[in-house]
mmCIF file of C-alpha atoms in Angstrom:
data_model
loop_
_atom_site.group_PDB
_atom_site.id
_atom_site.type_symbol
_atom_site.label_atom_id
_atom_site.label_comp_id
_atom_site.label_asym_id
_atom_site.label_seq_id
_atom_site.Cartn_x
_atom_site.Cartn_y
_atom_site.Cartn_z
ATOM 1 C CA UNK A 1 0.106 0.227 -0.160
ATOM 2 C CA UNK A 2 1.229 3.670 -0.648
ATOM 3 C CA UNK A 3 -0.075 6.448 0.814
ATOM 4 C CA UNK A 4 0.989 10.296 0.290
ATOM 5 C CA UNK A 5 2.443 12.108 3.044
ATOM 6 C CA UNK A 6 2.244 15.730 2.441
ATOM 7 C CA UNK A 7 3.932 16.778 -1.192
ATOM 8 C CA UNK A 8 7.502 15.794 -0.771
ATOM 9 C CA UNK A 9 7.736 12.084 0.330
ATOM 10 C CA UNK A 10 5.715 8.937 -0.200
ATOM 11 C CA UNK A 11 5.677 6.339 2.381
ATOM 12 C CA UNK A 12 5.347 2.784 2.277
ATOM 13 C CA UNK A 13 4.793 -0.163 4.759
ATOM 14 C CA UNK A 14 5.347 0.419 8.721
ATOM 15 C CA UNK A 15 7.132 3.594 9.067
ATOM 16 C CA UNK A 16 7.647 4.665 12.486
ATOM 17 C CA UNK A 17 5.591 7.724 13.442
ATOM 18 C CA UNK A 18 8.510 9.851 14.015
ATOM 19 C CA UNK A 19 9.918 8.964 10.672
ATOM 20 C CA UNK A 20 6.748 9.461 8.664
ATOM 21 C CA UNK A 21 6.386 12.929 10.182
ATOM 22 C CA UNK A 22 9.936 13.952 9.504
ATOM 23 C CA UNK A 23 9.401 12.482 5.724
ATOM 24 C CA UNK A 24 6.416 14.607 5.464
ATOM 25 C CA UNK A 25 8.145 17.947 6.132
ATOM 26 C CA UNK A 26 11.542 17.226 4.952
ATOM 27 C CA UNK A 27 12.478 19.506 1.714
ATOM 28 C CA UNK A 28 15.593 18.460 -0.223
ATOM 29 C CA UNK A 29 18.449 20.899 0.439
ATOM 30 C CA UNK A 30 21.129 21.812 -1.758
ATOM 31 C CA UNK A 31 24.107 19.660 -1.927
ATOM 32 C CA UNK A 32 26.492 20.696 1.010
ATOM 33 C CA UNK A 33 29.846 19.953 -0.497
ATOM 34 C CA UNK A 34 29.420 22.980 -3.002
ATOM 35 C CA UNK A 35 29.259 26.435 -2.761
ATOM 36 C CA UNK A 36 26.807 27.994 -5.328
ATOM 37 C CA UNK A 37 24.115 26.216 -7.228
ATOM 38 C CA UNK A 38 24.332 26.768 -10.886
ATOM 39 C CA UNK A 39 22.289 26.742 -14.309
ATOM 40 C CA UNK A 40 24.123 23.483 -15.191
ATOM 41 C CA UNK A 41 23.279 23.634 -18.957
ATOM 42 C CA UNK A 42 24.587 27.205 -19.010
ATOM 43 C CA UNK A 43 27.668 26.899 -17.043
ATOM 44 C CA UNK A 44 28.481 23.443 -18.914
ATOM 45 C CA UNK A 45 27.819 24.684 -22.507
ATOM 46 C CA UNK A 46 31.265 26.281 -22.442
ATOM 47 C CA UNK A 47 33.164 23.023 -21.708
ATOM 48 C CA UNK A 48 35.499 22.695 -24.373
ATOM 49 C CA UNK A 49 34.416 19.298 -26.100
ATOM 50 C CA UNK A 50 37.709 18.991 -28.406
ATOM 51 C CA UNK A 51 39.959 19.175 -25.466
ATOM 52 C CA UNK A 52 41.873 15.780 -24.316
ATOM 53 C CA UNK A 53 42.741 15.772 -20.740
ATOM 54 C CA UNK A 54 45.724 14.089 -19.494
ATOM 55 C CA UNK A 55 45.450 11.246 -16.733
ATOM 56 C CA UNK A 56 46.477 12.298 -13.179
ATOM 57 C CA UNK A 57 48.721 10.257 -11.091
ATOM 58 C CA UNK A 58 47.466 9.086 -7.669
ATOM 59 C CA UNK A 59 50.375 11.061 -6.030
ATOM 60 C CA UNK A 60 49.135 14.292 -7.921
ATOM 61 C CA UNK A 61 45.319 13.695 -6.999
ATOM 62 C CA UNK A 62 46.453 13.569 -3.222
ATOM 63 C CA UNK A 63 48.233 16.542 -3.175
ATOM 64 C CA UNK A 64 45.205 18.167 -4.914
ATOM 65 C CA UNK A 65 42.556 16.713 -2.630
ATOM 66 C CA UNK A 66 43.999 15.691 0.506
ATOM 67 C CA UNK A 67 42.157 17.429 3.603
ATOM 68 C CA UNK A 68 42.755 17.706 7.048
ATOM 69 C CA UNK A 69 41.452 14.785 8.780
ATOM 70 C CA UNK A 70 42.290 12.394 5.881
ATOM 71 C CA UNK A 71 44.018 9.084 7.357
ATOM 72 C CA UNK A 72 45.204 5.809 5.580
ATOM 73 C CA UNK A 73 44.946 2.379 6.981
ATOM 74 C CA UNK A 74 46.066 -1.243 5.509
ATOM 75 C CA UNK A 75 43.583 -3.619 4.936
ATOM 76 C CA UNK A 76 44.772 -6.590 3.636
ATOM 77 C CA UNK A 77 47.714 -5.213 1.307
ATOM 78 C CA UNK A 78 44.875 -2.221 0.446
ATOM 79 C CA UNK A 79 45.721 1.315 1.439
ATOM 80 C CA UNK A 80 42.276 2.930 2.138
ATOM 81 C CA UNK A 81 41.920 6.568 2.352
ATOM 82 C CA UNK A 82 39.544 7.369 5.107
ATOM 83 C CA UNK A 83 37.864 9.650 7.802
ATOM 84 C CA UNK A 84 36.777 9.150 11.208
ATOM 85 C CA UNK A 85 34.808 11.714 12.580
ATOM 86 C CA UNK A 86 32.912 12.765 15.698
ATOM 87 C CA UNK A 87 31.756 10.779 18.932
ATOM 88 C CA UNK A 88 28.414 8.628 19.366
ATOM 89 C CA UNK A 89 26.949 5.657 17.795
ATOM 90 C CA UNK A 90 28.908 4.248 14.735
ATOM 91 C CA UNK A 91 27.612 5.146 11.262
ATOM 92 C CA UNK A 92 29.465 3.510 8.314
ATOM 93 C CA UNK A 93 28.939 5.424 4.982
ATOM 94 C CA UNK A 94 29.682 3.582 1.855
ATOM 95 C CA UNK A 95 29.682 5.416 -1.264
ATOM 96 C CA UNK A 96 29.052 4.518 -4.985
ATOM 97 C CA UNK A 97 31.100 3.774 -8.102
ATOM 98 C CA UNK A 98 32.970 6.423 -9.393
ATOM 99 C CA UNK A 99 32.839 8.335 -6.484
ATOM 100 C CA UNK A 100 34.712 8.989 -3.073
ATOM 101 C CA UNK A 101 34.025 9.598 0.481
ATOM 102 C CA UNK A 102 33.765 13.089 -0.413
ATOM 103 C CA UNK A 103 30.081 11.990 -1.518
ATOM 104 C CA UNK A 104 28.857 12.109 2.184
ATOM 105 C CA UNK A 105 30.514 15.352 3.172
ATOM 106 C CA UNK A 106 26.768 17.095 3.381
ATOM 107 C CA UNK A 107 25.198 14.266 5.393
ATOM 108 C CA UNK A 108 28.403 13.920 7.548
ATOM 109 C CA UNK A 109 28.242 17.674 8.374
ATOM 110 C CA UNK A 110 24.376 17.686 9.317
ATOM 111 C CA UNK A 111 24.854 14.544 11.528
ATOM 112 C CA UNK A 112 28.205 16.325 13.117
ATOM 113 C CA UNK A 113 28.321 15.759 17.097
ATOM 114 C CA UNK A 114 25.462 13.207 17.154
ATOM 115 C CA UNK A 115 27.743 10.152 15.820
ATOM 116 C CA UNK A 116 30.996 8.662 15.031
ATOM 117 C CA UNK A 117 30.852 8.559 11.291
ATOM 118 C CA UNK A 118 33.462 6.526 9.392
ATOM 119 C CA UNK A 119 34.014 6.361 5.567
ATOM 120 C CA UNK A 120 36.674 5.386 3.216
ATOM 121 C CA UNK A 121 37.467 5.803 -0.689
ATOM 122 C CA UNK A 122 36.639 2.284 -2.442
ATOM 123 C CA UNK A 123 39.820 1.214 -3.830
ATOM 124 C CA UNK A 124 41.210 1.790 -6.565
ATOM 125 C CA UNK A 125 39.221 5.296 -6.745
ATOM 126 C CA UNK A 126 39.390 8.351 -5.045
ATOM 127 C CA UNK A 127 42.785 8.627 -2.972
ATOM 128 C CA UNK A 128 42.968 4.969 -1.854
ATOM 129 C CA UNK A 129 45.736 3.071 -3.017
ATOM 130 C CA UNK A 130 45.947 0.189 -5.905
ATOM 131 C CA UNK A 131 44.221 -2.939 -5.778
ATOM 132 C CA UNK A 132 46.739 -5.873 -6.646
ATOM 133 C CA UNK A 133 45.401 -9.626 -7.390
ATOM 134 C CA UNK A 134 47.196 -10.569 -4.179
ATOM 135 C CA UNK A 135 45.377 -7.585 -1.809
ATOM 136 C CA UNK A 136 41.958 -9.022 -3.711
ATOM 137 C CA UNK A 137 42.924 -12.493 -2.804
ATOM 138 C CA UNK A 138 43.720 -11.757 0.754
ATOM 139 C CA UNK A 139 40.719 -9.460 1.270
ATOM 140 C CA UNK A 140 38.652 -12.098 -0.221
ATOM 141 C CA UNK A 141 35.299 -10.060 -0.746
ATOM 142 C CA UNK A 142 33.759 -6.820 -0.906
ATOM 143 C CA UNK A 143 32.357 -7.543 2.663
ATOM 144 C CA UNK A 144 35.501 -8.699 3.968
ATOM 145 C CA UNK A 145 37.063 -5.135 3.136
ATOM 146 C CA UNK A 146 34.448 -3.880 5.191
ATOM 147 C CA UNK A 147 35.215 -6.122 8.082
ATOM 148 C CA UNK A 148 38.481 -5.583 7.751
ATOM 149 C CA UNK A 149 38.242 -1.632 7.624
ATOM 150 C CA UNK A 150 36.007 -1.947 10.740
ATOM 151 C CA UNK A 151 38.535 -4.375 12.358
ATOM 152 C CA UNK A 152 41.568 -1.845 12.011
ATOM 153 C CA UNK A 153 39.762 1.133 13.559
ATOM 154 C CA UNK A 154 38.359 -1.101 16.521
ATOM 155 C CA UNK A 155 34.686 -0.948 15.682
ATOM 156 C CA UNK A 156 32.612 -4.080 16.323
ATOM 157 C CA UNK A 157 28.902 -3.161 15.536
ATOM 158 C CA UNK A 158 27.795 -0.136 13.128
ATOM 159 C CA UNK A 159 24.591 1.303 11.372
ATOM 160 C CA UNK A 160 25.482 1.124 7.495
ATOM 161 C CA UNK A 161 24.386 3.665 4.867
ATOM 162 C CA UNK A 162 25.129 3.034 1.099
ATOM 163 C CA UNK A 163 24.250 4.788 -1.911
ATOM 164 C CA UNK A 164 24.119 2.938 -5.137
ATOM 165 C CA UNK A 165 26.752 0.231 -5.258
ATOM 166 C CA UNK A 166 27.911 1.272 -1.897
ATOM 167 C CA UNK A 167 24.212 0.077 -1.088
ATOM 168 C CA UNK A 168 25.246 -3.035 -2.662
ATOM 169 C CA UNK A 169 28.169 -3.618 -0.395
ATOM 170 C CA UNK A 170 26.224 -2.492 2.561
ATOM 171 C CA UNK A 171 23.773 -5.232 2.024
ATOM 172 C CA UNK A 172 26.637 -7.840 1.397
ATOM 173 C CA UNK A 173 28.102 -7.109 4.823
ATOM 174 C CA UNK A 174 24.786 -7.195 6.727
ATOM 175 C CA UNK A 175 24.092 -10.857 5.045
ATOM 176 C CA UNK A 176 27.589 -12.152 5.912
ATOM 177 C CA UNK A 177 28.157 -10.292 9.186
ATOM 178 C CA UNK A 178 24.753 -9.960 10.685
ATOM 179 C CA UNK A 179 25.951 -9.393 14.233
ATOM 180 C CA UNK A 180 27.789 -6.466 13.335
ATOM 181 C CA UNK A 181 24.858 -4.119 11.675
ATOM 182 C CA UNK A 182 22.647 -2.326 13.595
ATOM 183 C CA UNK A 183 20.515 -0.931 11.010
ATOM 184 C CA UNK A 184 21.002 -0.771 7.043
ATOM 185 C CA UNK A 185 20.080 2.067 5.409
ATOM 186 C CA UNK A 186 20.088 1.990 1.439
ATOM 187 C CA UNK A 187 19.383 4.705 -1.087
ATOM 188 C CA UNK A 188 18.792 4.090 -5.122
ATOM 189 C CA UNK A 189 20.569 0.711 -4.373
ATOM 190 C CA UNK A 190 20.746 -2.094 -7.181
ATOM 191 C CA UNK A 191 19.405 -5.487 -6.731
ATOM 192 C CA UNK A 192 18.471 -6.850 -10.089
ATOM 193 C CA UNK A 193 21.267 -7.550 -12.437
ATOM 194 C CA UNK A 194 22.441 -4.015 -13.482
ATOM 195 C CA UNK A 195 23.609 -4.985 -17.089
ATOM 196 C CA UNK A 196 20.021 -6.102 -17.790
ATOM 197 C CA UNK A 197 18.473 -2.699 -16.715
ATOM 198 C CA UNK A 198 19.139 -0.902 -20.004
ATOM 199 C CA UNK A 199 18.120 2.429 -18.788
ATOM 200 C CA UNK A 200 17.011 4.968 -21.738
ATOM 201 C CA UNK A 201 20.104 7.327 -21.706
ATOM 202 C CA UNK A 202 19.438 11.147 -22.430
ATOM 203 C CA UNK A 203 20.622 11.790 -25.872
ATOM 204 C CA UNK A 204 23.212 14.379 -24.778
ATOM 205 C CA UNK A 205 24.898 11.910 -22.403
ATOM 206 C CA UNK A 206 24.918 9.260 -25.477
ATOM 207 C CA UNK A 207 26.805 11.955 -27.307
ATOM 208 C CA UNK A 208 29.190 12.572 -24.778
ATOM 209 C CA UNK A 209 29.883 8.820 -24.141
ATOM 210 C CA UNK A 210 30.937 8.597 -27.887
ATOM 211 C CA UNK A 211 33.019 11.448 -27.522
ATOM 212 C CA UNK A 212 34.836 9.917 -24.602
ATOM 213 C CA UNK A 213 34.985 6.491 -26.524
ATOM 214 C CA UNK A 214 36.809 7.969 -29.374
ATOM 215 C CA UNK A 215 39.438 9.672 -27.167
ATOM 216 C CA UNK A 216 39.977 7.191 -24.544
ATOM 217 C CA UNK A 217 39.070 9.834 -21.533
ATOM 218 C CA UNK A 218 36.224 11.511 -20.357
ATOM 219 C CA UNK A 219 36.408 15.338 -20.643
ATOM 220 C CA UNK A 220 34.365 18.131 -18.338
ATOM 221 C CA UNK A 221 31.581 17.823 -20.973
ATOM 222 C CA UNK A 222 31.141 14.064 -20.289
ATOM 223 C CA UNK A 223 30.874 14.697 -16.398
ATOM 224 C CA UNK A 224 28.588 17.725 -17.019
ATOM 225 C CA UNK A 225 26.112 15.539 -18.805
ATOM 226 C CA UNK A 226 26.678 12.407 -16.660
ATOM 227 C CA UNK A 227 26.078 14.426 -13.175
ATOM 228 C CA UNK A 228 23.329 16.504 -14.776
ATOM 229 C CA UNK A 229 21.296 13.284 -15.897
ATOM 230 C CA UNK A 230 21.431 11.737 -12.197
ATOM 231 C CA UNK A 231 20.359 14.781 -10.817
ATOM 232 C CA UNK A 232 16.673 15.272 -9.999
ATOM 233 C CA UNK A 233 16.906 19.192 -10.082
ATOM 234 C CA UNK A 234 20.029 20.102 -11.787
ATOM 235 C CA UNK A 235 19.737 23.519 -9.677
ATOM 236 C CA UNK A 236 21.189 21.516 -6.835
ATOM 237 C CA UNK A 237 24.163 20.804 -8.751
ATOM 238 C CA UNK A 238 27.211 22.871 -8.751
ATOM 239 C CA UNK A 239 29.979 23.537 -11.298
ATOM 240 C CA UNK A 240 32.641 22.940 -8.262
ATOM 241 C CA UNK A 241 30.932 19.233 -7.797
ATOM 242 C CA UNK A 242 31.175 18.507 -11.485
ATOM 243 C CA UNK A 243 34.855 19.579 -11.783
ATOM 244 C CA UNK A 244 35.742 17.648 -8.584
ATOM 245 C CA UNK A 245 34.171 14.396 -10.197
ATOM 246 C CA UNK A 246 35.817 15.186 -13.625
ATOM 247 C CA UNK A 247 39.292 15.696 -12.037
ATOM 248 C CA UNK A 248 39.060 12.710 -9.358
ATOM 249 C CA UNK A 249 38.189 10.357 -12.449
ATOM 250 C CA UNK A 250 41.167 10.993 -14.686
ATOM 251 C CA UNK A 251 43.373 8.809 -12.067
ATOM 252 C CA UNK A 252 45.521 6.975 -14.417
ATOM 253 C CA UNK A 253 44.057 3.643 -15.083
ATOM 254 C CA UNK A 254 44.263 0.696 -12.653
ATOM 255 C CA UNK A 255 44.609 -2.905 -12.997
ATOM 256 C CA UNK A 256 41.667 -4.007 -11.268
ATOM 257 C CA UNK A 257 39.129 -1.025 -11.404
ATOM 258 C CA UNK A 258 36.163 -3.404 -9.681
ATOM 259 C CA UNK A 259 37.894 -6.044 -8.133
ATOM 260 C CA UNK A 260 36.166 -5.775 -4.932
ATOM 261 C CA UNK A 261 33.081 -3.752 -5.524
ATOM 262 C CA UNK A 262 30.047 -5.340 -4.764
ATOM 263 C CA UNK A 263 28.023 -5.900 -8.191
ATOM 264 C CA UNK A 264 24.677 -7.415 -8.847
ATOM 265 C CA UNK A 265 25.659 -9.150 -12.057
ATOM 266 C CA UNK A 266 25.961 -12.548 -10.196
ATOM 267 C CA UNK A 267 22.419 -12.713 -9.457
ATOM 268 C CA UNK A 268 22.617 -15.862 -7.250
ATOM 269 C CA UNK A 269 25.084 -14.564 -5.037
ATOM 270 C CA UNK A 270 23.276 -11.161 -4.644
ATOM 271 C CA UNK A 271 19.644 -12.862 -3.982
ATOM 272 C CA UNK A 272 21.385 -14.841 -1.577
ATOM 273 C CA UNK A 273 22.851 -12.014 0.292
ATOM 274 C CA UNK A 274 19.626 -10.332 0.079
ATOM 275 C CA UNK A 275 17.940 -13.250 1.444
ATOM 276 C CA UNK A 276 20.176 -13.254 4.373
ATOM 277 C CA UNK A 277 19.796 -9.497 5.642
ATOM 278 C CA UNK A 278 18.277 -9.749 9.205
ATOM 279 C CA UNK A 279 18.804 -6.149 10.262
ATOM 280 C CA UNK A 280 16.256 -3.440 10.293
ATOM 281 C CA UNK A 281 16.231 -1.807 6.760
ATOM 282 C CA UNK A 282 15.404 1.706 5.763
ATOM 283 C CA UNK A 283 15.250 2.439 1.935
ATOM 284 C CA UNK A 284 15.473 5.941 0.484
ATOM 285 C CA UNK A 285 14.394 6.246 -3.201
ATOM 286 C CA UNK A 286 14.860 9.102 -5.536
ATOM 287 C CA UNK A 287 12.207 8.960 -7.933
ATOM 288 C CA UNK A 288 13.644 11.100 -10.697
ATOM 289 C CA UNK A 289 16.475 8.231 -11.187
ATOM 290 C CA UNK A 290 16.273 7.236 -15.024
ATOM 291 C CA UNK A 291 18.968 4.343 -14.087
ATOM 292 C CA UNK A 292 17.180 2.417 -11.124
ATOM 293 C CA UNK A 293 13.440 3.348 -11.786
ATOM 294 C CA UNK A 294 10.937 3.263 -9.088
ATOM 295 C CA UNK A 295 10.036 -0.447 -9.639
ATOM 296 C CA UNK A 296 13.804 -1.218 -8.646
ATOM 297 C CA UNK A 297 13.206 0.140 -5.459
ATOM 298 C CA UNK A 298 10.171 -1.890 -5.082
ATOM 299 C CA UNK A 299 11.896 -5.025 -6.088
ATOM 300 C CA UNK A 300 14.833 -4.106 -3.272
ATOM 301 C CA UNK A 301 12.130 -4.267 -0.729
ATOM 302 C CA UNK A 302 10.518 -7.327 -1.798
ATOM 303 C CA UNK A 303 13.898 -9.133 -1.842
ATOM 304 C CA UNK A 304 14.718 -8.056 1.871
ATOM 305 C CA UNK A 305 12.071 -10.054 3.058
ATOM 306 C CA UNK A 306 13.940 -11.459 6.140
ATOM 307 C CA UNK A 307 14.805 -8.219 7.553
ATOM 308 C CA UNK A 308 13.423 -7.519 11.003
ATOM 309 C CA UNK A 309 11.480 -4.682 9.664
ATOM 310 C CA UNK A 310 11.365 -2.486 6.289
ATOM 311 C CA UNK A 311 10.688 1.127 6.036
ATOM 312 C CA UNK A 312 10.456 2.826 2.547
ATOM 313 C CA UNK A 313 10.679 6.785 1.656
ATOM 314 C CA UNK A 314 10.213 7.966 -1.764
ATOM 315 C CA UNK A 315 11.774 11.429 -2.433
ATOM 316 C CA UNK A 316 9.872 12.843 -5.216
ATOM 317 C CA UNK A 317 12.152 15.362 -6.718
ATOM 318 C CA UNK A 318 15.692 13.941 -6.185
ATOM 319 C CA UNK A 319 17.711 11.496 -8.844
ATOM 320 C CA UNK A 320 20.057 8.731 -7.984
ATOM 321 C CA UNK A 321 22.293 10.126 -5.620
ATOM 322 C CA UNK A 322 20.262 11.501 -2.808
ATOM 323 C CA UNK A 323 22.890 11.760 -0.223
ATOM 324 C CA UNK A 324 24.681 14.330 -2.329
ATOM 325 C CA UNK A 325 21.862 15.815 -3.880
ATOM 326 C CA UNK A 326 19.680 16.432 -0.717
ATOM 327 C CA UNK A 327 22.086 15.420 2.015
ATOM 328 C CA UNK A 328 20.193 17.160 4.857
ATOM 329 C CA UNK A 329 16.717 15.542 3.862
ATOM 330 C CA UNK A 330 18.892 12.138 3.912
ATOM 331 C CA UNK A 331 20.904 12.905 7.311
ATOM 332 C CA UNK A 332 17.450 13.772 8.868
ATOM 333 C CA UNK A 333 15.459 10.589 7.810
ATOM 334 C CA UNK A 334 18.696 8.350 8.675
ATOM 335 C CA UNK A 335 18.893 9.657 12.053
ATOM 336 C CA UNK A 336 15.057 9.556 12.902
ATOM 337 C CA UNK A 337 15.259 5.750 11.587
ATOM 338 C CA UNK A 338 18.306 5.143 13.835
ATOM 339 C CA UNK A 339 16.398 6.829 16.851
ATOM 340 C CA UNK A 340 13.076 5.349 16.095
ATOM 341 C CA UNK A 341 12.636 3.559 19.285
ATOM 342 C CA UNK A 342 14.059 6.337 21.563
#
């Protein structure tokens, strides 16, 4: 059953009363990781589509983008860039593919002082180190990487929140280590095999893919189209944010770009993991996501049939990346869910 709460969000299922009230009054806020919202079309139209950018070494990326509070830890031979901030209940944040831990800056800022927030760059992206064959064998699995990271920080239990493929890693971990997950929060997370979804790509993005394929690297114009297509409201997208993704994704090619990613292509493994999740689950879904349409959220909820509880919030004006597009709303909903029994 679906019922309307206000005009901004839709709920389904037995949602805690406090969470329902919060979702009814929560408006998507501009992404807190950037400064000024822009007219994406106007600002990106000046991007030089003939320019072929050079790749950037990991050392140079670290010099450009390291921030105070960044730390590094070795997990099974994998060097992870991470942040460990605040005090209180532990909240682990897992970003999606082609992203970095900075994706959670807005959420982390909004929850500062209430939680111990930990997050890392999924290797070999962002500022984390390369991923060798030996390291993949030593770590063993995506969920093994999460367990090793928490072990290295001396953390036994956490609430886990993931976006996109970071959510897939979250439910893999919750399935394999049920005693270590207090709550599982998923936003626009795939469950069905992604290669089979075949979303209808916007024509401008199709053209950007073609240009990138011809020159072998994704230019600024590609990232304007790519991120613009994934935002529900482009007025919330900042040019600074686009440039950050453009530059961090110029990292020199790595041998195992998805060696420890949790992927849904192996549908039997994915369904077994979803079936094994026991933790209480909150799903937040950006309804303007053309990659993972609303029916994908409904499928995800149905597959989590053995979770101790399931709550679902639909964010009407948000796209594929709710934590980046609407960090305050996501943070408030997550906080209310975690504290639902207090």
